[in-house]
PDB file of C-alpha atoms in Angstrom:
ATOM      1  CA  MET A  28      49.401  95.066  85.382  1.00 37.00           C
ATOM      2  CA  SER A  29      52.982  96.383  85.330  1.00 48.00           C
ATOM      3  CA  SER A  30      54.087  99.446  83.397  1.00 55.00           C
ATOM      4  CA  THR A  31      55.809  99.014  80.059  1.00 55.00           C
ATOM      5  CA  ILE A  32      58.937 100.900  79.121  1.00 60.00           C
ATOM      6  CA  SER A  33      57.454 102.127  75.836  1.00 53.00           C
ATOM      7  CA  SER A  34      54.565 103.820  77.644  1.00 46.00           C
ATOM      8  CA  HIS A  35      56.788 105.161  80.367  1.00 52.00           C
ATOM      9  CA  GLY A  36      59.131 107.513  78.589  1.00 55.00           C
ATOM     10  CA  PRO A  37      62.270 107.839  76.409  1.00 61.00           C
ATOM     11  CA  ILE A  38      64.515 105.101  77.782  1.00 72.00           C
ATOM     12  CA  ALA A  39      67.199 105.850  75.186  1.00 68.00           C
ATOM     13  CA  ALA A  40      67.902 109.153  76.914  1.00 74.00           C
ATOM     14  CA  LEU A  41      68.820 107.434  80.188  1.00 85.00           C
ATOM     15  CA  PRO A  42      72.355 106.496  81.283  1.00 84.00           C
ATOM     16  CA  ALA A  43      73.135 102.805  80.688  1.00 84.00           C
ATOM     17  CA  ALA A  44      72.793 101.792  84.353  1.00 85.00           C
ATOM     18  CA  LEU A  45      69.363 103.404  84.566  1.00 93.00           C
ATOM     19  CA  ARG A  46      68.205 101.829  81.302  1.00 93.00           C
ATOM     20  CA  SER A  47      69.021  98.445  82.791  1.00 95.00           C
ATOM     21  CA  SER A  48      67.158  99.392  85.954  1.00 96.00           C
ATOM     22  CA  TRP A  49      64.038 100.462  84.044  1.00 95.00           C
ATOM     23  CA  THR A  50      64.102  97.143  82.186  1.00 94.00           C
ATOM     24  CA  ARG A  51      64.241  95.269  85.499  1.00 96.00           C
ATOM     25  CA  CYS A  52      61.383  97.363  86.900  1.00 96.00           C
ATOM     26  CA  ALA A  53      59.160  96.529  83.933  1.00 94.00           C
ATOM     27  CA  GLU A  54      60.164  92.951  83.191  1.00 94.00           C
ATOM     28  CA  ASN A  55      61.501  91.489  86.456  1.00 96.00           C
ATOM     29  CA  TYR A  56      59.761  93.324  89.282  1.00 96.00           C
ATOM     30  CA  GLY A  57      56.476  94.197  87.587  1.00 95.00           C
ATOM     31  CA  ILE A  58      56.302  97.548  89.395  1.00 95.00           C
ATOM     32  CA  ILE A  59      53.401  99.778  88.400  1.00 95.00           C
ATOM     33  CA  ALA A  60      54.996 103.193  87.994  1.00 94.00           C
ATOM     34  CA  SER A  61      51.982 105.126  89.276  1.00 94.00           C
ATOM     35  CA  ASP A  62      51.762 103.145  92.519  1.00 94.00           C
ATOM     36  CA  PRO A  63      53.112 104.955  95.591  1.00 91.00           C
ATOM     37  CA  LEU A  64      55.768 103.507  97.865  1.00 89.00           C
ATOM     38  CA  ALA A  65      54.545 101.379 100.726  1.00 84.00           C
ATOM     39  CA  GLU A  66      53.682 103.566 103.707  1.00 81.00           C
ATOM     40  CA  GLU A  67      55.303 101.417 106.366  1.00 88.00           C
ATOM     41  CA  LEU A  68      58.766 101.962 107.784  1.00 94.00           C
ATOM     42  CA  LEU A  69      60.491  99.399 109.959  1.00 95.00           C
ATOM     43  CA  CYS A  70      59.356  99.532 113.567  1.00 95.00           C
ATOM     44  CA  SER A  71      61.931 100.479 116.206  1.00 95.00           C
ATOM     45  CA  ALA A  72      62.696  96.835 117.048  1.00 97.00           C
ATOM     46  CA  GLU A  73      63.162  95.900 113.372  1.00 97.00           C
ATOM     47  CA  LEU A  74      65.350  98.954 112.787  1.00 97.00           C
ATOM     48  CA  ARG A  75      67.479  98.096 115.809  1.00 97.00           C
ATOM     49  CA  GLN A  76      67.966  94.583 114.446  1.00 97.00           C
ATOM     50  CA  ALA A  77      68.934  95.971 111.022  1.00 97.00           C
ATOM     51  CA  ARG A  78      71.518  98.217 112.664  1.00 97.00           C
ATOM     52  CA  GLU A  79      72.878  95.321 114.709  1.00 97.00           C
ATOM     53  CA  ARG A  80      73.324  93.298 111.516  1.00 97.00           C
ATOM     54  CA  MET A  81      75.477  96.140 110.145  1.00 97.00           C
ATOM     55  CA  GLY A  82      77.971  95.340 112.913  1.00 95.00           C
ATOM     56  CA  LEU A  83      81.258  97.162 112.489  1.00 94.00           C
ATOM     57  CA  THR A  84      79.812  99.695 110.042  1.00 96.00           C
ATOM     58  CA  MET A  85      77.476 101.154 112.676  1.00 96.00           C
ATOM     59  CA  LYS A  86      80.359 101.300 115.136  1.00 93.00           C
ATOM     60  CA  ILE A  87      82.609 103.435 112.971  1.00 94.00           C
ATOM     61  CA  CYS A  88      80.318 105.299 110.528  1.00 96.00           C
ATOM     62  CA  ASP A  89      79.382 108.391 112.566  1.00 96.00           C
ATOM     63  CA  PRO A  90      82.430 110.570 111.751  1.00 94.00           C
ATOM     64  CA  GLU A  91      82.137 109.853 108.028  1.00 95.00           C
ATOM     65  CA  LEU A  92      78.395 110.542 107.920  1.00 97.00           C
ATOM     66  CA  ASP A  93      78.899 113.789 109.837  1.00 96.00           C
ATOM     67  CA  ARG A  94      81.694 114.822 107.497  1.00 94.00           C
ATOM     68  CA  LEU A  95      79.616 114.008 104.411  1.00 95.00           C
ATOM     69  CA  GLN A  96      76.655 115.996 105.715  1.00 95.00           C
ATOM     70  CA  LYS A  97      78.825 119.083 106.260  1.00 93.00           C
ATOM     71  CA  ILE A  98      79.916 118.883 102.629  1.00 92.00           C
ATOM     72  CA  VAL A  99      76.482 118.440 101.003  1.00 92.00           C
ATOM     73  CA  SER A 100      74.229 120.424 103.364  1.00 90.00           C
ATOM     74  CA  ALA A 101      74.923 123.697 101.536  1.00 86.00           C
ATOM     75  CA  LEU A 102      72.987 122.280  98.560  1.00 87.00           C
ATOM     76  CA  ASP A 103      70.103 121.063 100.758  1.00 89.00           C
ATOM     77  CA  TYR A 104      71.020 117.387 100.537  1.00 93.00           C
ATOM     78  CA  ASP A 105      70.431 114.829 103.270  1.00 95.00           C
ATOM     79  CA  VAL A 106      72.703 111.847 103.904  1.00 97.00           C
ATOM     80  CA  LEU A 107      71.432 108.270 104.180  1.00 98.00           C
ATOM     81  CA  LEU A 108      73.238 105.058 105.098  1.00 98.00           C
ATOM     82  CA  ALA A 109      71.568 101.843 103.918  1.00 98.00           C
ATOM     83  CA  ASP A 110      72.271  98.185 104.596  1.00 98.00           C
ATOM     84  CA  PRO A 111      73.064  95.719 101.765  1.00 98.00           C
ATOM     85  CA  SER A 112      69.349  95.079 101.220  1.00 98.00           C
ATOM     86  CA  GLY A 113      68.600  98.793 100.723  1.00 98.00           C
ATOM     87  CA  VAL A 114      67.030  99.536 104.127  1.00 98.00           C
ATOM     88  CA  VAL A 115      68.020 102.937 105.549  1.00 98.00           C
ATOM     89  CA  VAL A 116      69.692 102.536 108.939  1.00 98.00           C
ATOM     90  CA  ALA A 117      70.997 106.069 109.556  1.00 98.00           C
ATOM     91  CA  ARG A 118      70.355 109.641 108.416  1.00 97.00           C
ATOM     92  CA  ARG A 119      72.032 113.012 108.651  1.00 97.00           C
ATOM     93  CA  GLY A 120      70.121 116.161 107.745  1.00 94.00           C
ATOM     94  CA  ALA A 121      68.926 119.588 108.785  1.00 87.00           C
ATOM     95  CA  PRO A 122      66.046 119.604 111.344  1.00 87.00           C
ATOM     96  CA  PRO A 123      63.810 121.882 109.192  1.00 83.00           C
ATOM     97  CA  PHE A 124      63.694 119.164 106.515  1.00 83.00           C
ATOM     98  CA  GLU A 125      62.682 116.320 108.835  1.00 90.00           C
ATOM     99  CA  LYS A 126      58.942 116.460 108.060  1.00 90.00           C
ATOM    100  CA  GLY A 127      59.586 116.354 104.320  1.00 89.00           C
ATOM    101  CA  CYS A 128      62.169 113.602 104.685  1.00 92.00           C
ATOM    102  CA  ARG A 129      59.694 111.435 106.570  1.00 91.00           C
ATOM    103  CA  ARG A 130      57.094 112.047 103.880  1.00 91.00           C
ATOM    104  CA  TRP A 131      59.500 111.044 101.108  1.00 92.00           C
ATOM    105  CA  HIS A 132      60.861 108.068 103.062  1.00 94.00           C
ATOM    106  CA  LEU A 133      64.308 109.636 103.336  1.00 96.00           C
ATOM    107  CA  TRP A 134      64.324 108.226 106.828  1.00 96.00           C
ATOM    108  CA  PRO A 135      65.662 105.283 108.844  1.00 97.00           C
ATOM    109  CA  GLY A 136      63.528 102.194 108.331  1.00 97.00           C
ATOM    110  CA  ALA A 137      62.613 102.960 104.713  1.00 97.00           C
ATOM    111  CA  ASN A 138      63.175 100.220 102.146  1.00 97.00           C
ATOM    112  CA  TRP A 139      64.845 101.566  99.001  1.00 98.00           C
ATOM    113  CA  SER A 140      65.702  98.234  97.399  1.00 98.00           C
ATOM    114  CA  GLU A 141      65.238  98.441  93.643  1.00 98.00           C
ATOM    115  CA  ALA A 142      62.700  95.604  93.648  1.00 97.00           C
ATOM    116  CA  GLU A 143      60.573  97.555  96.145  1.00 95.00           C
ATOM    117  CA  ALA A 144      61.069 101.203  95.156  1.00 96.00           C
ATOM    118  CA  GLY A 145      62.005 100.939  91.494  1.00 97.00           C
ATOM    119  CA  THR A 146      64.886 102.887  90.001  1.00 97.00           C
ATOM    120  CA  ASN A 147      66.506 104.945  92.770  1.00 97.00           C
ATOM    121  CA  GLY A 148      69.967 105.798  94.029  1.00 97.00           C
ATOM    122  CA  ILE A 149      70.317 103.284  96.860  1.00 98.00           C
ATOM    123  CA  GLY A 150      68.650 100.298  95.257  1.00 98.00           C
ATOM    124  CA  THR A 151      70.111 100.766  91.796  1.00 98.00           C
ATOM    125  CA  CYS A 152      73.689 101.361  92.969  1.00 98.00           C
ATOM    126  CA  LEU A 153      73.502  98.127  94.983  1.00 98.00           C
ATOM    127  CA  VAL A 154      72.353  96.181  91.923  1.00 98.00           C
ATOM    128  CA  GLU A 155      74.781  97.829  89.496  1.00 96.00           C
ATOM    129  CA  GLY A 156      77.736  97.916  91.893  1.00 96.00           C
ATOM    130  CA  THR A 157      78.680 101.455  90.928  1.00 96.00           C
ATOM    131  CA  ALA A 158      77.875 105.079  91.714  1.00 96.00           C
ATOM    132  CA  VAL A 159      74.604 106.291  90.189  1.00 96.00           C
ATOM    133  CA  THR A 160      72.585 109.502  90.114  1.00 95.00           C
ATOM    134  CA  VAL A 161      68.820 109.341  89.650  1.00 95.00           C
ATOM    135  CA  HIS A 162      67.322 112.740  88.969  1.00 91.00           C
ATOM    136  CA  GLY A 163      63.620 113.576  88.763  1.00 89.00           C
ATOM    137  CA  ARG A 164      62.062 111.761  85.826  1.00 90.00           C
ATOM    138  CA  HIS A 165      64.795 109.146  85.854  1.00 93.00           C
ATOM    139  CA  HIS A 166      62.962 107.470  88.746  1.00 94.00           C
ATOM    140  CA  TRP A 167      60.710 104.618  87.641  1.00 95.00           C
ATOM    141  CA  ARG A 168      57.958 105.485  90.089  1.00 95.00           C
ATOM    142  CA  THR A 169      56.288 108.697  88.991  1.00 93.00           C
ATOM    143  CA  GLY A 170      55.661 109.723  92.600  1.00 93.00           C
ATOM    144  CA  LEU A 171      59.406 110.025  93.214  1.00 93.00           C
ATOM    145  CA  ARG A 172      60.045 112.490  90.419  1.00 88.00           C
ATOM    146  CA  TYR A 173      60.383 115.428  92.757  1.00 90.00           C
ATOM    147  CA  LEU A 174      63.546 113.928  94.229  1.00 94.00           C
ATOM    148  CA  THR A 175      67.130 113.607  93.161  1.00 94.00           C
ATOM    149  CA  CYS A 176      69.624 111.189  94.650  1.00 95.00           C
ATOM    150  CA  SER A 177      73.181 110.049  94.165  1.00 96.00           C
ATOM    151  CA  ALA A 178      74.423 106.862  95.790  1.00 98.00           C
ATOM    152  CA  VAL A 179      77.362 104.474  95.868  1.00 98.00           C
ATOM    153  CA  PRO A 180      77.878 100.999  97.368  1.00 98.00           C
ATOM    154  CA  PHE A 181      80.678 100.546  99.877  1.00 98.00           C
ATOM    155  CA  TYR A 182      82.601  97.464 100.951  1.00 98.00           C
ATOM    156  CA  GLY A 183      83.383  95.894 104.306  1.00 97.00           C
ATOM    157  CA  PRO A 184      86.638  94.398 105.589  1.00 95.00           C
ATOM    158  CA  ASN A 185      85.704  91.002 104.108  1.00 93.00           C
ATOM    159  CA  GLY A 186      85.470  92.381 100.580  1.00 94.00           C
ATOM    160  CA  GLN A 187      81.684  92.076 100.442  1.00 95.00           C
ATOM    161  CA  VAL A 188      79.159  94.870  99.887  1.00 97.00           C
ATOM    162  CA  ALA A 189      78.447  96.361 103.309  1.00 98.00           C
ATOM    163  CA  GLY A 190      75.750  98.827 102.264  1.00 98.00           C
ATOM    164  CA  ALA A 191      75.168 102.056 100.358  1.00 98.00           C
ATOM    165  CA  LEU A 192      75.804 105.746 100.941  1.00 98.00           C
ATOM    166  CA  ASP A 193      73.245 108.161  99.532  1.00 98.00           C
ATOM    167  CA  VAL A 194      72.688 111.908  99.306  1.00 97.00           C
ATOM    168  CA  SER A 195      69.153 112.993  98.424  1.00 95.00           C
ATOM    169  CA  SER A 196      67.364 116.288  97.945  1.00 93.00           C
ATOM    170  CA  MET A 197      63.712 117.272  97.885  1.00 89.00           C
ATOM    171  CA  ARG A 198      64.649 120.461  96.047  1.00 77.00           C
ATOM    172  CA  PRO A 199      66.824 119.110  93.268  1.00 63.00           C
ATOM    173  CA  GLN A 200      68.901 121.241  90.943  1.00 65.00           C
ATOM    174  CA  THR A 201      69.107 120.132  87.341  1.00 60.00           C
ATOM    175  CA  SER A 202      72.835 120.595  86.685  1.00 64.00           C
ATOM    176  CA  ASP A 203      74.547 117.370  85.629  1.00 72.00           C
ATOM    177  CA  ARG A 204      77.715 118.735  87.195  1.00 80.00           C
ATOM    178  CA  ILE A 205      76.128 118.510  90.645  1.00 86.00           C
ATOM    179  CA  GLY A 206      75.433 114.810  90.129  1.00 87.00           C
ATOM    180  CA  VAL A 207      79.016 114.207  89.007  1.00 88.00           C
ATOM    181  CA  MET A 208      80.302 116.136  92.022  1.00 90.00           C
ATOM    182  CA  MET A 209      78.064 114.218  94.432  1.00 92.00           C
ATOM    183  CA  GLU A 210      79.199 110.881  93.029  1.00 94.00           C
ATOM    184  CA  ALA A 211      82.855 111.869  93.473  1.00 93.00           C
ATOM    185  CA  ILE A 212      82.218 112.940  97.075  1.00 93.00           C
ATOM    186  CA  LEU A 213      80.381 109.677  97.780  1.00 96.00           C
ATOM    187  CA  VAL A 214      83.154 107.535  96.308  1.00 95.00           C
ATOM    188  CA  ASP A 215      85.669 109.329  98.510  1.00 93.00           C
ATOM    189  CA  THR A 216      83.460 108.740 101.568  1.00 95.00           C
ATOM    190  CA  ALA A 217      82.961 105.065 100.654  1.00 97.00           C
ATOM    191  CA  ARG A 218      86.724 104.616 100.460  1.00 95.00           C
ATOM    192  CA  ARG A 219      87.235 106.402 103.777  1.00 94.00           C
ATOM    193  CA  LEU A 220      84.577 104.227 105.399  1.00 96.00           C
ATOM    194  CA  GLU A 221      86.126 101.064 103.980  1.00 97.00           C
ATOM    195  CA  ARG A 222      89.593 102.093 105.178  1.00 94.00           C
ATOM    196  CA  ARG A 223      88.321 102.941 108.649  1.00 94.00           C
ATOM    197  CA  SER A 224      86.459  99.633 108.963  1.00 96.00           C
ATOM    198  CA  PHE A 225      89.418  97.624 107.634  1.00 96.00           C
ATOM    199  CA  LEU A 226      91.837  99.252 110.086  1.00 94.00           C
ATOM    200  CA  GLU A 227      89.402  98.573 112.911  1.00 94.00           C
ATOM    201  CA  ALA A 228      88.778  94.960 111.883  1.00 94.00           C
ATOM    202  CA  PHE A 229      92.512  94.244 111.654  1.00 94.00           C
ATOM    203  CA  ARG A 230      93.723  96.578 114.371  1.00 90.00           C
ATOM    204  CA  HIS A 231      96.059  93.867 115.714  1.00 88.00           C
ATOM    205  CA  ARG A 232      97.637  93.216 112.318  1.00 90.00           C
ATOM    206  CA  SER A 233      99.935  95.128 110.012  1.00 88.00           C
ATOM    207  CA  VAL A 234      97.947  96.793 107.237  1.00 90.00           C
ATOM    208  CA  ILE A 235      99.379  97.780 103.869  1.00 88.00           C
ATOM    209  CA  LEU A 236      97.797  99.791 101.063  1.00 87.00           C
ATOM    210  CA  LEU A 237      98.677  98.326  97.653  1.00 84.00           C
ATOM    211  CA  GLY A 238      98.723 101.584  95.757  1.00 76.00           C
ATOM    212  CA  ASP A 239      95.644 103.549  94.724  1.00 73.00           C
ATOM    213  CA  GLY A 240      93.102 103.590  91.926  1.00 72.00           C
ATOM    214  CA  PRO A 241      89.851 105.107  90.681  1.00 77.00           C
ATOM    215  CA  GLY A 242      87.523 102.410  92.014  1.00 89.00           C
ATOM    216  CA  ILE A 243      85.213 102.450  95.016  1.00 95.00           C
ATOM    217  CA  SER A 244      87.360  99.977  96.961  1.00 95.00           C
ATOM    218  CA  LEU A 245      90.940 100.569  98.153  1.00 93.00           C
ATOM    219  CA  PRO A 246      93.448  97.706  97.694  1.00 92.00           C
ATOM    220  CA  MET A 247      94.453  96.949 101.290  1.00 92.00           C
ATOM    221  CA  VAL A 248      95.759  93.784 102.924  1.00 92.00           C
ATOM    222  CA  ALA A 249      96.299  92.756 106.534  1.00 92.00           C
ATOM    223  CA  LEU A 250      99.416  90.719 107.321  1.00 89.00           C
ATOM    224  CA  ASP A 251     100.303  88.390 110.158  1.00 85.00           C
ATOM    225  CA  GLU A 252     103.754  88.084 111.740  1.00 84.00           C
ATOM    226  CA  ALA A 253     104.940  85.890 108.864  1.00 80.00           C
ATOM    227  CA  ARG A 254     103.815  88.553 106.322  1.00 79.00           C
ATOM    228  CA  MET A 255     101.061  86.325 105.039  1.00 84.00           C
ATOM    229  CA  ILE A 256      97.719  87.840 104.098  1.00 86.00           C
ATOM    230  CA  VAL A 257      94.974  87.281 106.650  1.00 90.00           C
ATOM    231  CA  GLY A 258      92.558  89.899 105.313  1.00 92.00           C
ATOM    232  CA  ALA A 259      91.983  91.754 102.051  1.00 93.00           C
ATOM    233  CA  THR A 260      89.604  94.391 100.706  1.00 95.00           C
ATOM    234  CA  ARG A 261      87.522  93.957  97.556  1.00 94.00           C
ATOM    235  CA  ALA A 262      90.085  95.761  95.383  1.00 93.00           C
ATOM    236  CA  ALA A 263      92.996  93.782  96.872  1.00 91.00           C
ATOM    237  CA  ARG A 264      91.196  90.494  96.199  1.00 90.00           C
ATOM    238  CA  ASN A 265      90.740  91.511  92.564  1.00 89.00           C
ATOM    239  CA  LEU A 266      94.368  92.667  92.290  1.00 85.00           C
ATOM    240  CA  LEU A 267      95.805  89.483  93.807  1.00 82.00           C
ATOM    241  CA  ASN A 268      93.205  87.057  92.384  1.00 79.00           C
ATOM    242  CA  ILE A 269      92.016  86.001  95.828  1.00 79.00           C
ATOM    243  CA  GLU A 270      88.676  84.270  95.410  1.00 71.00           C
ATOM    244  CA  ASN A 271      88.032  83.219  99.012  1.00 61.00           C
ATOM    245  CA  CYS A 272      85.580  85.692 100.536  1.00 53.00           C
ATOM    246  CA  ASP A 273      86.441  84.723 104.114  1.00 56.00           C
ATOM    247  CA  THR A 274      89.136  86.619 105.982  1.00 47.00           C
ATOM    248  CA  THR A 275      90.604  83.347 107.257  1.00 45.00           C
ATOM    249  CA  GLY A 276      92.552  80.858 105.220  1.00 47.00           C
ATOM    250  CA  ILE A 277      93.942  83.437 102.792  1.00 48.00           C
ATOM    251  CA  CYS A 278      97.585  82.641 102.204  1.00 51.00           C
ATOM    252  CA  PHE A 279      99.646  84.818  99.888  1.00 51.00           C
ATOM    253  CA  ASP A 280     103.349  85.567 100.261  1.00 53.00           C
ATOM    254  CA  LEU A 281     103.996  89.188  99.354  1.00 54.00           C
ATOM    255  CA  ASP A 282     107.583  88.309  98.462  1.00 54.00           C
ATOM    256  CA  ASN A 283     106.209  86.413  95.466  1.00 49.00           C
ATOM    257  CA  LEU A 284     104.764  89.541  93.890  1.00 50.00           C
ATOM    258  CA  LYS A 285     106.279  90.312  90.499  1.00 44.00           C
ATOM    259  CA  ASP A 286     108.198  93.472  89.637  1.00 43.00           C
ATOM    260  CA  GLY A 287     105.993  96.431  89.019  1.00 39.00           C
ATOM    261  CA  LYS A 288     103.739  95.786  91.986  1.00 48.00           C
ATOM    262  CA  PRO A 289     103.328  98.595  94.515  1.00 47.00           C
ATOM    263  CA  ASN A 290     106.202  99.912  96.592  1.00 48.00           C
ATOM    264  CA  PHE A 291     105.321  98.607 100.045  1.00 51.00           C
ATOM    265  CA  GLN A 292     107.231 101.268 101.939  1.00 59.00           C
ATOM    266  CA  GLU A 293     105.223 103.929 100.156  1.00 59.00           C
ATOM    267  CA  ALA A 294     102.052 101.900 100.695  1.00 58.00           C
ATOM    268  CA  GLU A 295     102.799 101.593 104.394  1.00 64.00           C
ATOM    269  CA  ARG A 296     103.437 105.315 104.556  1.00 69.00           C
ATOM    270  CA  SER A 297     100.001 105.970 103.009  1.00 64.00           C
ATOM    271  CA  VAL A 298      98.264 103.778 105.575  1.00 68.00           C
ATOM    272  CA  ILE A 299     100.122 105.427 108.462  1.00 75.00           C
ATOM    273  CA  GLU A 300      99.251 108.872 107.137  1.00 72.00           C
ATOM    274  CA  GLY A 301      95.623 107.787 106.847  1.00 67.00           C
ATOM    275  CA  ALA A 302      95.563 106.543 110.444  1.00 70.00           C
ATOM    276  CA  LEU A 303      97.131 109.800 111.651  1.00 76.00           C
ATOM    277  CA  ALA A 304      94.581 111.803 109.689  1.00 70.00           C
ATOM    278  CA  MET A 305      91.703 109.838 111.201  1.00 65.00           C
ATOM    279  CA  SER A 306      93.155 110.378 114.691  1.00 70.00           C
ATOM    280  CA  GLN A 307      93.835 114.085 114.055  1.00 73.00           C
ATOM    281  CA  GLY A 308      97.580 113.576 114.260  1.00 80.00           C
ATOM    282  CA  LYS A 309      97.547 111.894 117.671  1.00 84.00           C
ATOM    283  CA  ILE A 310     100.029 109.049 117.985  1.00 87.00           C
ATOM    284  CA  ALA A 311      98.239 106.856 120.531  1.00 85.00           C
ATOM    285  CA  PRO A 312      94.868 106.636 118.693  1.00 79.00           C
ATOM    286  CA  ALA A 313      96.670 106.129 115.361  1.00 78.00           C
ATOM    287  CA  ALA A 314      98.703 103.289 116.855  1.00 77.00           C
ATOM    288  CA  ARG A 315      95.516 101.636 118.119  1.00 72.00           C
ATOM    289  CA  LEU A 316      93.971 101.877 114.655  1.00 66.00           C
ATOM    290  CA  LEU A 317      97.051 100.235 113.162  1.00 67.00           C
ATOM    291  CA  GLY A 318      97.216  97.574 115.866  1.00 62.00           C
ATOM    292  CA  ILE A 319     100.742  98.482 116.965  1.00 74.00           C
ATOM    293  CA  SER A 320     102.331 100.110 120.003  1.00 82.00           C
ATOM    294  CA  ARG A 321     103.179 103.799 120.178  1.00 86.00           C
ATOM    295  CA  SER A 322     106.899 103.021 120.226  1.00 87.00           C
ATOM    296  CA  THR A 323     106.526 100.868 117.108  1.00 83.00           C
ATOM    297  CA  LEU A 324     104.630 103.631 115.344  1.00 83.00           C
ATOM    298  CA  HIS A 325     107.337 106.133 116.306  1.00 85.00           C
ATOM    299  CA  ARG A 326     109.967 103.788 114.824  1.00 84.00           C
ATOM    300  CA  LYS A 327     107.961 103.372 111.628  1.00 81.00           C
ATOM    301  CA  LEU A 328     107.533 107.129 111.309  1.00 83.00           C
ATOM    302  CA  LYS A 329     111.279 107.591 111.696  1.00 81.00           C
ATOM    303  CA  SER A 330     112.108 104.818 109.204  1.00 77.00           C
ATOM    304  CA  ILE A 331     109.930 106.306 106.475  1.00 72.00           C
ATOM    305  CA  GLY A 332     111.168 109.821 107.157  1.00 72.00           C
ATOM    306  CA  PHE A 333     107.780 111.125 108.244  1.00 70.00           C
ATOM    307  CA  HIS A 334     107.781 114.455 110.067  1.00 63.00           C
ATOM    308  CA  GLN A 335     104.683 115.770 111.815  1.00 60.00           C
ATOM    309  CA  ALA A 336     103.794 119.393 111.324  1.00 52.00           C
TER     310      ALA A 336
END
């Protein structure tokens, strides 16, 4: 028999996203709160297949995961990367915590989908489509109430959810400010990961950033030689009302944009600066990321008045 919300605790005290999650746990999934998580992790062959399905994300994620771990390690947090179904495919963390992480399933091969694990960072952020923090008693399963986790979904070059980024701790601190800080760090990492994957996916196209915003996704488009859109991120699709989820067949003339849309020279400058930052200021790697020659990049840098330090 599944747990009921009324017997489980004060749902009114939960954030809205977690209240919805608790309702799903009780009414949709029928999860018994006192039941432990399943013991099994994916075997090595299954985990390898899950990583292969991640495709481009696994190819380009290492620098961002390493960077994120350096930021959160001071507070004893581990970093997890999950696929769109909530299965952990990569981890970053301190070696002394490995035994505990395995015990708590903060490990590659663990399934943190909401339907399997109940309310948790990875699974709930994938369902809600936004950053969430699940601290202690906010977990639906009582056995997880010694953990805290913050997580955010991230998007791939095709505008679809590509997975989730999570930071979890077995020694949680109770400050709400830490959760807010972790969510902000995760959103920044999700945007960096999306930008890196988009530049890689369209490395032979011109890429333009259509301004900025507070969301998880960055509005970026890839253009062919005729300046027609051949690829767009989730935020760009929303901005330009592009409904087709494929990266082929998208046809949108940027010259038809109304006044008040982003300044494309400034947008191009932002993308170039991002590529240079990712390549540590080196022209050749930045040019490869942008899909242009070094001489073309030099000309673009000169035309926008960019001066390297």
